[in-house]
PDB file of N, CA and C in Angstrom:
ATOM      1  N   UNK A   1      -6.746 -18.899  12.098  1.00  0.00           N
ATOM      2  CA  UNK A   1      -5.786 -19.538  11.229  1.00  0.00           C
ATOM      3  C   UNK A   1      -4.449 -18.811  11.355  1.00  0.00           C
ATOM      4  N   UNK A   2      -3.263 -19.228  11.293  1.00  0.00           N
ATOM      5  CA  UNK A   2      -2.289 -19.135  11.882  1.00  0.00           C
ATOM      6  C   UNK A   2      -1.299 -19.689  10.046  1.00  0.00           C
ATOM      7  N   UNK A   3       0.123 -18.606   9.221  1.00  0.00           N
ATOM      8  CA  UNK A   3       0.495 -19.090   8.506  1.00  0.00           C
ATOM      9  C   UNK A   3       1.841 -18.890   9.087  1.00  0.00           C
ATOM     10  N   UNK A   4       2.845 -19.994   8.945  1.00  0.00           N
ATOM     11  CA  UNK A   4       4.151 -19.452   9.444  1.00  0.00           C
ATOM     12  C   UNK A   4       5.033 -19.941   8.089  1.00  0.00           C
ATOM     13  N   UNK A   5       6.062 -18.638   8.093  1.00  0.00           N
ATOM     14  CA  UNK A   5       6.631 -18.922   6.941  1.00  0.00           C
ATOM     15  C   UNK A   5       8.196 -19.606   7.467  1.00  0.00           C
ATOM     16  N   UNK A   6       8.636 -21.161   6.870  1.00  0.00           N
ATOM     17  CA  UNK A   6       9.511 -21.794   7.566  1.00  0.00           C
ATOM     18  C   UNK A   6      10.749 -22.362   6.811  1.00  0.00           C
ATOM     19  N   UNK A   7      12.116 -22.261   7.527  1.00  0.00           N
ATOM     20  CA  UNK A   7      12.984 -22.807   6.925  1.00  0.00           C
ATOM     21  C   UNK A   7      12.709 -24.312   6.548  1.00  0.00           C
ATOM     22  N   UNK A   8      12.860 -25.142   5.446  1.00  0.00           N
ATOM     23  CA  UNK A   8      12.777 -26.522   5.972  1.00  0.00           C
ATOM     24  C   UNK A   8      14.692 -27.258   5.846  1.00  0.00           C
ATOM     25  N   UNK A   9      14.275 -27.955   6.915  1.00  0.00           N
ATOM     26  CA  UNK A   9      15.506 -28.969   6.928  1.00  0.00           C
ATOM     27  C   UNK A   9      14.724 -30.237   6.898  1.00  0.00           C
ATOM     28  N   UNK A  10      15.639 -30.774   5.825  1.00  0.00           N
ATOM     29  CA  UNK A  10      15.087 -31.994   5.126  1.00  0.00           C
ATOM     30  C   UNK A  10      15.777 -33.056   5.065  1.00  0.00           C
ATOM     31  N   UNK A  11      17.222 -32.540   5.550  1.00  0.00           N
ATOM     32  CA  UNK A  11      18.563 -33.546   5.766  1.00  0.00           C
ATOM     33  C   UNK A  11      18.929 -34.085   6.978  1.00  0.00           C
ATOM     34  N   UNK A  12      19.987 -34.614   6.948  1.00  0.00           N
ATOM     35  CA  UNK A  12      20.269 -35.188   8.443  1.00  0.00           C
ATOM     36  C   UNK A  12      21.071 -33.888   8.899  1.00  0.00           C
ATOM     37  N   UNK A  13      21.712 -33.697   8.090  1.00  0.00           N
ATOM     38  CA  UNK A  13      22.601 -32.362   8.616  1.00  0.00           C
ATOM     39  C   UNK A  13      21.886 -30.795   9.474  1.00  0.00           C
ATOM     40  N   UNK A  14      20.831 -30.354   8.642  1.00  0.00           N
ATOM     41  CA  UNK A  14      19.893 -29.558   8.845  1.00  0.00           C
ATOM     42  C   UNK A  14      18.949 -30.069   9.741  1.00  0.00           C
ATOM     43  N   UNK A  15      18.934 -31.334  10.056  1.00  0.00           N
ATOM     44  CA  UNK A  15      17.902 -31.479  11.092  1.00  0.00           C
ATOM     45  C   UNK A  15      18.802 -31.676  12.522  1.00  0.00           C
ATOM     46  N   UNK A  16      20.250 -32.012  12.199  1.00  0.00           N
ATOM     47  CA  UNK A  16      20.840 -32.019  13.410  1.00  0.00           C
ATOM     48  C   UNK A  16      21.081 -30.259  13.834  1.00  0.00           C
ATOM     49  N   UNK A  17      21.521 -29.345  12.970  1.00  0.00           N
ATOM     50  CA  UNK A  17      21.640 -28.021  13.002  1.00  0.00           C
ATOM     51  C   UNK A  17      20.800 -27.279  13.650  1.00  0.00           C
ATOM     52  N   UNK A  18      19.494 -27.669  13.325  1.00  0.00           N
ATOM     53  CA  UNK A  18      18.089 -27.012  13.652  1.00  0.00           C
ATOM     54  C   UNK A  18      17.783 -25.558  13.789  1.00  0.00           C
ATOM     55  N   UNK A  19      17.557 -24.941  14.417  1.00  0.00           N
ATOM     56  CA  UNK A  19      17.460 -23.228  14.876  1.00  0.00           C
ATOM     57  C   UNK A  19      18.458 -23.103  16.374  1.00  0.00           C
ATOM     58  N   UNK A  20      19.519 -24.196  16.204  1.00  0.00           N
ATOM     59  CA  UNK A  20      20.774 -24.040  17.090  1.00  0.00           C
ATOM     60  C   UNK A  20      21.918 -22.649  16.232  1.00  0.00           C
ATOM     61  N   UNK A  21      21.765 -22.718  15.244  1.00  0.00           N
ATOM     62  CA  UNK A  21      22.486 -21.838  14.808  1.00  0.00           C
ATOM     63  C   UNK A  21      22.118 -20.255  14.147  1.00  0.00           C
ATOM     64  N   UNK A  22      20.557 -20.150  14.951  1.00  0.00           N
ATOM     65  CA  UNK A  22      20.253 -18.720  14.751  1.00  0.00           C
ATOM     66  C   UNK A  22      19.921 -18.063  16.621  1.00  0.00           C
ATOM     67  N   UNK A  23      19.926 -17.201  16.289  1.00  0.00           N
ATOM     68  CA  UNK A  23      19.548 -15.963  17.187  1.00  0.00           C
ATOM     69  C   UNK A  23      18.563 -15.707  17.657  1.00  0.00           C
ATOM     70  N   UNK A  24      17.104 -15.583  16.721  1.00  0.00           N
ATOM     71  CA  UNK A  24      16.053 -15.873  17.021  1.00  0.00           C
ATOM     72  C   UNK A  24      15.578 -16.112  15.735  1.00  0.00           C
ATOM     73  N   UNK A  25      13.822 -15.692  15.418  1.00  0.00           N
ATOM     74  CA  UNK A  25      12.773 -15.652  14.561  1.00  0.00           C
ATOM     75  C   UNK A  25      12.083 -14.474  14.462  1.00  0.00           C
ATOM     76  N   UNK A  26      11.595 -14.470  13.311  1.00  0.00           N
ATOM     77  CA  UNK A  26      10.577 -13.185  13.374  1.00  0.00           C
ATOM     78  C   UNK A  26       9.086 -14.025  13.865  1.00  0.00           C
ATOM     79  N   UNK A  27       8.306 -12.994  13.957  1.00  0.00           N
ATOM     80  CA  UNK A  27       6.653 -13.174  14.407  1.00  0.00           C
ATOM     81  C   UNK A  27       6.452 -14.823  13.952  1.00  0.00           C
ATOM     82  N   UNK A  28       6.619 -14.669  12.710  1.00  0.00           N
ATOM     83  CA  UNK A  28       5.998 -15.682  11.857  1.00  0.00           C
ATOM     84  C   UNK A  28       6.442 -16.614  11.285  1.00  0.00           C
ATOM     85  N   UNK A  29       7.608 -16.775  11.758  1.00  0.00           N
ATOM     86  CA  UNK A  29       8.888 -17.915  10.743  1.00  0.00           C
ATOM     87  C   UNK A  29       8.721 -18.557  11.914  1.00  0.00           C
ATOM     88  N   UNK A  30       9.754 -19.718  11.576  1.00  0.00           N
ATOM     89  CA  UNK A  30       9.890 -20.922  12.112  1.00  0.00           C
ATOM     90  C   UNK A  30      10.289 -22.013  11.350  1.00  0.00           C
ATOM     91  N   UNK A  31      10.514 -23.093  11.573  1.00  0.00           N
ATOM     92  CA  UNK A  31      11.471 -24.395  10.901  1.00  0.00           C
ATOM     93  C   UNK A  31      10.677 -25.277  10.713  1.00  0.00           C
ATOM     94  N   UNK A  32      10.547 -26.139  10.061  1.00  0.00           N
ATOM     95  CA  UNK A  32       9.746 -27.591   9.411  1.00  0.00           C
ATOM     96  C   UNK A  32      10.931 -28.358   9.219  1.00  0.00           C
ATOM     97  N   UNK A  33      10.866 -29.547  10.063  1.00  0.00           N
ATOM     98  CA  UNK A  33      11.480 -30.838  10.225  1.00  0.00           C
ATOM     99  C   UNK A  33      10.993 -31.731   8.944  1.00  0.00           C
ATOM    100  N   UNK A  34      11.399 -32.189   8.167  1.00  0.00           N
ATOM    101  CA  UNK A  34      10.796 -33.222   7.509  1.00  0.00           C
ATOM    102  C   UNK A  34      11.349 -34.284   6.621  1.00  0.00           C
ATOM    103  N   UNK A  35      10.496 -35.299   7.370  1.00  0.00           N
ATOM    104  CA  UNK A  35      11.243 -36.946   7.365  1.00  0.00           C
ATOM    105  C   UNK A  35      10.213 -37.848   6.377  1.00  0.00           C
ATOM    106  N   UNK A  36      10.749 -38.642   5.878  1.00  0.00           N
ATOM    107  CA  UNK A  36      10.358 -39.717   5.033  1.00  0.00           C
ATOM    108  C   UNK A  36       8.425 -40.279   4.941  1.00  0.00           C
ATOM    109  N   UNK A  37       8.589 -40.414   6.555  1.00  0.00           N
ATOM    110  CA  UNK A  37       7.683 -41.021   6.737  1.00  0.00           C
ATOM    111  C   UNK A  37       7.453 -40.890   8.590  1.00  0.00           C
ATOM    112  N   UNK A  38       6.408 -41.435   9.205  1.00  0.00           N
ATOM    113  CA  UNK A  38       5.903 -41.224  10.617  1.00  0.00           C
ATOM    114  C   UNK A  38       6.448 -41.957  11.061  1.00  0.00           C
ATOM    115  N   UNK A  39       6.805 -40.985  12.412  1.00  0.00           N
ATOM    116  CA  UNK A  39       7.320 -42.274  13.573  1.00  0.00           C
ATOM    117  C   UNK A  39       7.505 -41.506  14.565  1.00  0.00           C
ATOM    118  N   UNK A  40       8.254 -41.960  15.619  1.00  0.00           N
ATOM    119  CA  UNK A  40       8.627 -41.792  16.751  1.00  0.00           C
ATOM    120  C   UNK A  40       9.714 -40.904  16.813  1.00  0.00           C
ATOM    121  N   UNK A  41       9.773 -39.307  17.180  1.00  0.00           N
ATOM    122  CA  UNK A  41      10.976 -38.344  16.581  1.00  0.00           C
ATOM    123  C   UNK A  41      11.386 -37.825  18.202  1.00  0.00           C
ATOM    124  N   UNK A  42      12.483 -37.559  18.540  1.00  0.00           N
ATOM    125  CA  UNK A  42      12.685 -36.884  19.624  1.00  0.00           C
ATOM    126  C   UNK A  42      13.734 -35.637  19.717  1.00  0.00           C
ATOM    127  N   UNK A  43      13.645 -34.781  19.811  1.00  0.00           N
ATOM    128  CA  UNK A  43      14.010 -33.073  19.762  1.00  0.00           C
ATOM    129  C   UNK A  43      14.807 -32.838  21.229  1.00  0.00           C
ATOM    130  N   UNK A  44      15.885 -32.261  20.850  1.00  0.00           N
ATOM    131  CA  UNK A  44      16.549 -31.378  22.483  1.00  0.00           C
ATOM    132  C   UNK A  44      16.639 -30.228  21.860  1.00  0.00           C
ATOM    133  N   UNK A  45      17.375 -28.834  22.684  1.00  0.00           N
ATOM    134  CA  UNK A  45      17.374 -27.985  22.273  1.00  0.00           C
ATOM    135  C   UNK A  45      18.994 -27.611  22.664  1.00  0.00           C
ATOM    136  N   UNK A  46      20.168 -28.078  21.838  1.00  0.00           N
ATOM    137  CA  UNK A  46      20.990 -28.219  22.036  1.00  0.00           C
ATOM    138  C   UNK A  46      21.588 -26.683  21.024  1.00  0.00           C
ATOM    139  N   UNK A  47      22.021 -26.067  22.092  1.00  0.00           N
ATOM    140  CA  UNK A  47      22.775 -24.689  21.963  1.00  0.00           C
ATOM    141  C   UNK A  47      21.845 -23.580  21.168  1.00  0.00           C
ATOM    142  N   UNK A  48      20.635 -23.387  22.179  1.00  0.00           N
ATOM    143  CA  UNK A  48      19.259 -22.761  21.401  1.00  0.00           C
ATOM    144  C   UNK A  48      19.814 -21.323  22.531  1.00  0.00           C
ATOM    145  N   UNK A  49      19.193 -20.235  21.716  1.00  0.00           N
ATOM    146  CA  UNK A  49      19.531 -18.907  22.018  1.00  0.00           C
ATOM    147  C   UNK A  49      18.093 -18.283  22.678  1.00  0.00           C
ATOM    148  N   UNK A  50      17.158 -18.720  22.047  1.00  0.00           N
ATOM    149  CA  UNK A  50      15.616 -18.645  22.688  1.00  0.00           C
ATOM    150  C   UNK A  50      15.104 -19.879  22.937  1.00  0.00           C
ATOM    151  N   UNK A  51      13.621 -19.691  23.496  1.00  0.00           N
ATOM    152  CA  UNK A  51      12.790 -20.754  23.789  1.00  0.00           C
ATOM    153  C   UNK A  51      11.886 -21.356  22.375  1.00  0.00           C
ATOM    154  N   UNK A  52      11.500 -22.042  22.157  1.00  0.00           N
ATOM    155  CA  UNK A  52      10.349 -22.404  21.080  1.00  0.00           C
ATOM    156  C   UNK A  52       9.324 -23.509  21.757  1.00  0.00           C
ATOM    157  N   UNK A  53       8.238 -23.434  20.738  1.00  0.00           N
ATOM    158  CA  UNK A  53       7.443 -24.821  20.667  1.00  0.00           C
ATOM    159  C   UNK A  53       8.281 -25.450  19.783  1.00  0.00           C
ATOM    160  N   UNK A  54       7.658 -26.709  19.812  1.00  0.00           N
ATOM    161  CA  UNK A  54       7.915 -27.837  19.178  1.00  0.00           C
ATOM    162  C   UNK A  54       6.791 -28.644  18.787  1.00  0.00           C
ATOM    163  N   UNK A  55       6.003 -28.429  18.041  1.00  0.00           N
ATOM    164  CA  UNK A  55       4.880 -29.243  17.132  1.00  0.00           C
ATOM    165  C   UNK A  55       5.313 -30.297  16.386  1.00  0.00           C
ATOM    166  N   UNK A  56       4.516 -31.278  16.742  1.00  0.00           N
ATOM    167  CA  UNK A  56       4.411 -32.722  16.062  1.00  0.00           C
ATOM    168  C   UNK A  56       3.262 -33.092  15.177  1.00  0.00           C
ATOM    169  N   UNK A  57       3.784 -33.289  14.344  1.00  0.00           N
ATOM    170  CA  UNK A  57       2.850 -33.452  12.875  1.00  0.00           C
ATOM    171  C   UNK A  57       2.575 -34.648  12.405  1.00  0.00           C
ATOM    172  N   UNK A  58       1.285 -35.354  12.338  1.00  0.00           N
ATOM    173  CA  UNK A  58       1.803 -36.808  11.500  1.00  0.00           C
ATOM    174  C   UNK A  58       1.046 -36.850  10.235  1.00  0.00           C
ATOM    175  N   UNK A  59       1.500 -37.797   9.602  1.00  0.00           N
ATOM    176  CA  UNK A  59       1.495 -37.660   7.944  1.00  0.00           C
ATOM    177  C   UNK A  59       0.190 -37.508   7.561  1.00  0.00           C
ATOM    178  N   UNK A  60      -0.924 -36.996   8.302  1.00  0.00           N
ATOM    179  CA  UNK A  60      -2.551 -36.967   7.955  1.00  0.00           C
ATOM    180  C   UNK A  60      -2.526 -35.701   8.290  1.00  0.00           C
ATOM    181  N   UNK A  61      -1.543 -34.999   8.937  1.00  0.00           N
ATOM    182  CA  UNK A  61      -1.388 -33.480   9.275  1.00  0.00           C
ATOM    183  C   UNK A  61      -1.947 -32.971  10.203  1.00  0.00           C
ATOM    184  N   UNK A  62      -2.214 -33.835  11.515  1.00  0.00           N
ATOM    185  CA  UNK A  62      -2.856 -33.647  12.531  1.00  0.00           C
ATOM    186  C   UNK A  62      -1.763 -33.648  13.629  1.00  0.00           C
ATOM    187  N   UNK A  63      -1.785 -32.315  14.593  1.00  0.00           N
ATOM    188  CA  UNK A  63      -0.951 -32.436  15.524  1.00  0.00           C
ATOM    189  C   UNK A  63      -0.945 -33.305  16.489  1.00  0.00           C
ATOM    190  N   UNK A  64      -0.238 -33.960  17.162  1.00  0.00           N
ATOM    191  CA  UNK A  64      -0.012 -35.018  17.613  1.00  0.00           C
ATOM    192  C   UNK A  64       0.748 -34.680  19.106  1.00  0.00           C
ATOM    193  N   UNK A  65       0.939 -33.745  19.107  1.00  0.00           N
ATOM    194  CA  UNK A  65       2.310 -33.030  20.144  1.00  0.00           C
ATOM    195  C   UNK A  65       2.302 -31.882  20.395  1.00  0.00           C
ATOM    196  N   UNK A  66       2.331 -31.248  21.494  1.00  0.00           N
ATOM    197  CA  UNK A  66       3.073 -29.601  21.253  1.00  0.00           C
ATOM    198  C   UNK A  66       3.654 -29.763  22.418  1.00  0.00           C
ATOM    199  N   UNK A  67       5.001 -29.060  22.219  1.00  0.00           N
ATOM    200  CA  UNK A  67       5.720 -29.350  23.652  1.00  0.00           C
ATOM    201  C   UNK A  67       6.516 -27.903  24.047  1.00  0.00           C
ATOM    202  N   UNK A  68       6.227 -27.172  24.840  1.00  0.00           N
ATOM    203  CA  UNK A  68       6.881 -25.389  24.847  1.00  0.00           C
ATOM    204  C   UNK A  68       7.919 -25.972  26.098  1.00  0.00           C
ATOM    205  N   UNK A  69       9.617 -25.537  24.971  1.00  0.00           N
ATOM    206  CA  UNK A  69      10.907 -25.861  25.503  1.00  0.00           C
ATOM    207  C   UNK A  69      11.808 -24.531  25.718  1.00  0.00           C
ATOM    208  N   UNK A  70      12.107 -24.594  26.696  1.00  0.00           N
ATOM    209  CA  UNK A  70      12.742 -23.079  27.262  1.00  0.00           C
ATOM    210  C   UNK A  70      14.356 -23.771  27.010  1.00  0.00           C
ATOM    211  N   UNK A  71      15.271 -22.200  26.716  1.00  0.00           N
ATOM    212  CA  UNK A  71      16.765 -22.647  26.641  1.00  0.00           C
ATOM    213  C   UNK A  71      17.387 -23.556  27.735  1.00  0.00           C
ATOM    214  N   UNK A  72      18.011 -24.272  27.489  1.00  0.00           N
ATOM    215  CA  UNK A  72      19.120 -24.911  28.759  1.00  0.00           C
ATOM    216  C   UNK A  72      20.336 -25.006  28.557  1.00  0.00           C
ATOM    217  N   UNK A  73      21.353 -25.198  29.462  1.00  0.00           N
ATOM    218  CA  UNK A  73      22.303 -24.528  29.733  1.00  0.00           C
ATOM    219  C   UNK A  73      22.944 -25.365  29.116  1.00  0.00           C
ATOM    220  N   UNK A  74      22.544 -26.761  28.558  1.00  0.00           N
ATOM    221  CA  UNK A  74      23.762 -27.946  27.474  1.00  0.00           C
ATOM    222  C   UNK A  74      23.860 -28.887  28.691  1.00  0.00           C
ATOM    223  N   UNK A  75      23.802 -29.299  29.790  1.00  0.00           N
ATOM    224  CA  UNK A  75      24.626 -29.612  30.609  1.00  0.00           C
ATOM    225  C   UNK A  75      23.847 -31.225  30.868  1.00  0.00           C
ATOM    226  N   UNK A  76      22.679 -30.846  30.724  1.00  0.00           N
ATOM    227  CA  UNK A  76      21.282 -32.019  30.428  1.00  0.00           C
ATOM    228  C   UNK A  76      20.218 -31.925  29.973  1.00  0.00           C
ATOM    229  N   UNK A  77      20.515 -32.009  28.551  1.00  0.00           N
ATOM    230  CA  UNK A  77      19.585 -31.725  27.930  1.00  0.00           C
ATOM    231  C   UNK A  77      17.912 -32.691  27.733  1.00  0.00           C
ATOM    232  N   UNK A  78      16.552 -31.758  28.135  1.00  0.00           N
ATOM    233  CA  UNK A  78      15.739 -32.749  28.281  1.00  0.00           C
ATOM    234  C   UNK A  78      15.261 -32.752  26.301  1.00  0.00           C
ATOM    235  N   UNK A  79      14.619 -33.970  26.460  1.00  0.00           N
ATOM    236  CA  UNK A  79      14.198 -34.850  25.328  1.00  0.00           C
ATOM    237  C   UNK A  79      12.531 -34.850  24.876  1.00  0.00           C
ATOM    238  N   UNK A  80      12.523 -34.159  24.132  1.00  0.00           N
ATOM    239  CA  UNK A  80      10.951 -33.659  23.267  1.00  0.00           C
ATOM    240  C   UNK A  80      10.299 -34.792  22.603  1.00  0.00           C
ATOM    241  N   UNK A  81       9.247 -35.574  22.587  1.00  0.00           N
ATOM    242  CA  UNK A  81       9.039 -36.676  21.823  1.00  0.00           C
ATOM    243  C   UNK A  81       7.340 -36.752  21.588  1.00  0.00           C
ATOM    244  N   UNK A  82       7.749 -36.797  20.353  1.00  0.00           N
ATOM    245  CA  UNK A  82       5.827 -37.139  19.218  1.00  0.00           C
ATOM    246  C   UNK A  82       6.164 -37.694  18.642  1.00  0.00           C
ATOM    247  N   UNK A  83       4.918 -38.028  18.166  1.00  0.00           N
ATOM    248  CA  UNK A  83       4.623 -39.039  16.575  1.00  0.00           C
ATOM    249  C   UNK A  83       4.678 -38.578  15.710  1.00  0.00           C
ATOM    250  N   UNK A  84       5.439 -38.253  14.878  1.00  0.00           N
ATOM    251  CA  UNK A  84       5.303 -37.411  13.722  1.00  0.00           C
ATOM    252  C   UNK A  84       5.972 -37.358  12.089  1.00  0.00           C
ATOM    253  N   UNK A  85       5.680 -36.683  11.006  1.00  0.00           N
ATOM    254  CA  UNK A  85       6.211 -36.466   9.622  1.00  0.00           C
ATOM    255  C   UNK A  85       7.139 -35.435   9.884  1.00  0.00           C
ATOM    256  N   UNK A  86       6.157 -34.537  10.715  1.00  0.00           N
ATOM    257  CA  UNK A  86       6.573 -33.146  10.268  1.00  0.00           C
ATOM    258  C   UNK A  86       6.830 -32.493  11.818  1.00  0.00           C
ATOM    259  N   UNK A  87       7.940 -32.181  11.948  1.00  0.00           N
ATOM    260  CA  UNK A  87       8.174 -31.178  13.712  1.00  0.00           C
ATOM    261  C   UNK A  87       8.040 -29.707  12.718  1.00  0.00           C
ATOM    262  N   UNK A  88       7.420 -28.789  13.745  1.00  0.00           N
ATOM    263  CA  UNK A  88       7.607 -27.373  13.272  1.00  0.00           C
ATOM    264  C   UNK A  88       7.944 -26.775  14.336  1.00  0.00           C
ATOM    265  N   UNK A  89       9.125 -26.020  14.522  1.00  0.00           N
ATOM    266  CA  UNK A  89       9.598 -25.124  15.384  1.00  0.00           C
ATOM    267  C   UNK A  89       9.401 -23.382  15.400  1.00  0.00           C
ATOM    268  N   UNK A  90       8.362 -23.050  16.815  1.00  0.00           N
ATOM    269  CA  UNK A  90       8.248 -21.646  16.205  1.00  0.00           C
ATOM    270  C   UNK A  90       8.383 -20.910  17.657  1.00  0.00           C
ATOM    271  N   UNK A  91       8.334 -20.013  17.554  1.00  0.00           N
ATOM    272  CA  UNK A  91       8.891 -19.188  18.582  1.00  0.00           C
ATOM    273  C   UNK A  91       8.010 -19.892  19.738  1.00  0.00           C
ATOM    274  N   UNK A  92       8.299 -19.644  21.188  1.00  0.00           N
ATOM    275  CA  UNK A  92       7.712 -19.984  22.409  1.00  0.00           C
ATOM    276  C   UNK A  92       6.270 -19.138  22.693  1.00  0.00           C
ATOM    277  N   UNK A  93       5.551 -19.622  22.796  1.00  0.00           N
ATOM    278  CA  UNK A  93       3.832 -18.763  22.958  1.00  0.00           C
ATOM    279  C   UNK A  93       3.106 -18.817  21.762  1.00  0.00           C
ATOM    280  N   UNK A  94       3.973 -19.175  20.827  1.00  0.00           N
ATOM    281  CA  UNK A  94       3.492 -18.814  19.229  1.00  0.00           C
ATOM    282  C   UNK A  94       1.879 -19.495  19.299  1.00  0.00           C
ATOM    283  N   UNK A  95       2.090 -20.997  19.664  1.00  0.00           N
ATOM    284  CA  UNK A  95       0.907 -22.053  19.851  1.00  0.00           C
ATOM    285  C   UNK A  95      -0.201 -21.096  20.717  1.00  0.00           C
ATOM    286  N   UNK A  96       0.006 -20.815  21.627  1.00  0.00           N
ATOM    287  CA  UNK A  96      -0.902 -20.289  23.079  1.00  0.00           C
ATOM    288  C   UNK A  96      -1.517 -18.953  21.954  1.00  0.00           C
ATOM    289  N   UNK A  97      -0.845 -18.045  21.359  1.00  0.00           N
ATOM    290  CA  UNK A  97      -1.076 -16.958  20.742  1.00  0.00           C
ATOM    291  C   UNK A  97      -2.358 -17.499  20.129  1.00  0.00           C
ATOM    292  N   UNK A  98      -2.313 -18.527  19.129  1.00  0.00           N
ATOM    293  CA  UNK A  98      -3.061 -18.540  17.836  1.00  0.00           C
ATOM    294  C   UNK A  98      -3.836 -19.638  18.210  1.00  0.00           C
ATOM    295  N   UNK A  99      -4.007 -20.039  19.253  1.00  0.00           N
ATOM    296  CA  UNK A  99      -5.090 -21.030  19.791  1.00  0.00           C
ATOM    297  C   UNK A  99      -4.865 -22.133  19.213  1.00  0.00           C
ATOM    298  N   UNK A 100      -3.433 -22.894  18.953  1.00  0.00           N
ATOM    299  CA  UNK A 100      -3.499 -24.131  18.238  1.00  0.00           C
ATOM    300  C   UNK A 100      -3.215 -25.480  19.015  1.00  0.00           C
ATOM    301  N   UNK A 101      -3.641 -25.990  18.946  1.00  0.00           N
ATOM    302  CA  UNK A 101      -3.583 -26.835  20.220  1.00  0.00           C
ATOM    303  C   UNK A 101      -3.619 -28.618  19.041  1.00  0.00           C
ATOM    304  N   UNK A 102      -3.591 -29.320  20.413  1.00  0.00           N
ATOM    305  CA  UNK A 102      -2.861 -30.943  19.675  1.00  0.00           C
ATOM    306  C   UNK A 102      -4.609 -31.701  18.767  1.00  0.00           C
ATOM    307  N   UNK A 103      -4.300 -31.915  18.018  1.00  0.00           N
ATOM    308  CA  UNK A 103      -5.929 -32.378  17.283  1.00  0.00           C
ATOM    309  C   UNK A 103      -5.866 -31.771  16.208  1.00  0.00           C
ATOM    310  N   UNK A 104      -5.253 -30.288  16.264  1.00  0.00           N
ATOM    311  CA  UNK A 104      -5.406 -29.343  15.099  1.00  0.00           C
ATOM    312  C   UNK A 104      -5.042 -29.971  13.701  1.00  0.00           C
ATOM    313  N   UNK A 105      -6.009 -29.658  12.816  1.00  0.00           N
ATOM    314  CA  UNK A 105      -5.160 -30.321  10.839  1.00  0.00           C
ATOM    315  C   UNK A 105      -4.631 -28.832  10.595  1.00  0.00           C
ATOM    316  N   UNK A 106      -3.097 -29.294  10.270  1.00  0.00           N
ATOM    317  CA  UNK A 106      -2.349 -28.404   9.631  1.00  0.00           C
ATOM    318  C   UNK A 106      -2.411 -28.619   8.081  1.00  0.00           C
ATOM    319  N   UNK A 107      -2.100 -27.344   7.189  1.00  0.00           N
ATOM    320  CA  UNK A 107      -1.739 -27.813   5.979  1.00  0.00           C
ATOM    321  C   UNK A 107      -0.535 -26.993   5.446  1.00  0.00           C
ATOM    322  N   UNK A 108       0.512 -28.292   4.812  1.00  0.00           N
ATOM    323  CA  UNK A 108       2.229 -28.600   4.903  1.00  0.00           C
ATOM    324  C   UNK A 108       2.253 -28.286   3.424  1.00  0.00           C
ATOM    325  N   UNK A 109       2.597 -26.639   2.829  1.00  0.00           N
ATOM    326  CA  UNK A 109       3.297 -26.971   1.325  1.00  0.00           C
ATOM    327  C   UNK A 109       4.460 -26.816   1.316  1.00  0.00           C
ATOM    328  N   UNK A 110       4.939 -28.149   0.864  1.00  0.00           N
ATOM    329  CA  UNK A 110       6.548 -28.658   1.052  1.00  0.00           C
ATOM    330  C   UNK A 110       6.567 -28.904  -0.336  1.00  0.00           C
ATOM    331  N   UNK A 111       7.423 -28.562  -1.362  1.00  0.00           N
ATOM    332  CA  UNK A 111       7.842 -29.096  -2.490  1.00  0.00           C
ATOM    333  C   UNK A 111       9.460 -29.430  -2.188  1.00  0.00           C
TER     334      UNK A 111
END
């Protein structure tokens, strides 16, 4: 079991911002995306300082996605895409570390 403690962005603003405007993460942090409802979400990593996963969550809390995105240079940025409620962004290996893989039930306390 694996707990990461996460910023959430819940806005349009904060979800356009993302972890573009930090440096890195510690061990265990990471970001929670979170939208209305499920659908079709797609992620770049536009002016990212490290690499991360990118986990896709859908509203039954089952991963749906994991996609490990290394920095790029802005110039063409490629395009991350799941089904999901919930994206969680956590450091790169984080997934591989803690054996979490796509099928997994997460559980989301979001107030």
């Amino acid at each position: 079991m694996a707990v990461v403690d996460s910023e959430v962005a819940d806005g349009p603003e904060e979800r356009y911002t993302g972890l573009s405007d930090h440096e890195s993460l510690g061990e265990d942090e990471g970001m929670l995306f979170v939208f209305e409802n499920e659908d079709e979400r797609s992620f770049v990593m536009r002016n990212m300082d490290f690499p991360i996963d990118i986990v896709f969550v859908d509203a039954d809390g089952r991963i749906t996605t994991i996609h490990e995105a290394p920095t790029e240079d802005g110039s063409d940025l490629t395009s991350y895409r799941g089904e999901a409620k919930w994206v969680l962004e956590v450091n790169r290996g984080y997934t591989d570390e803690h054996g979490i893989e796509e099928g997994d039930r997460v559980e989301i306390e979001y107030r």
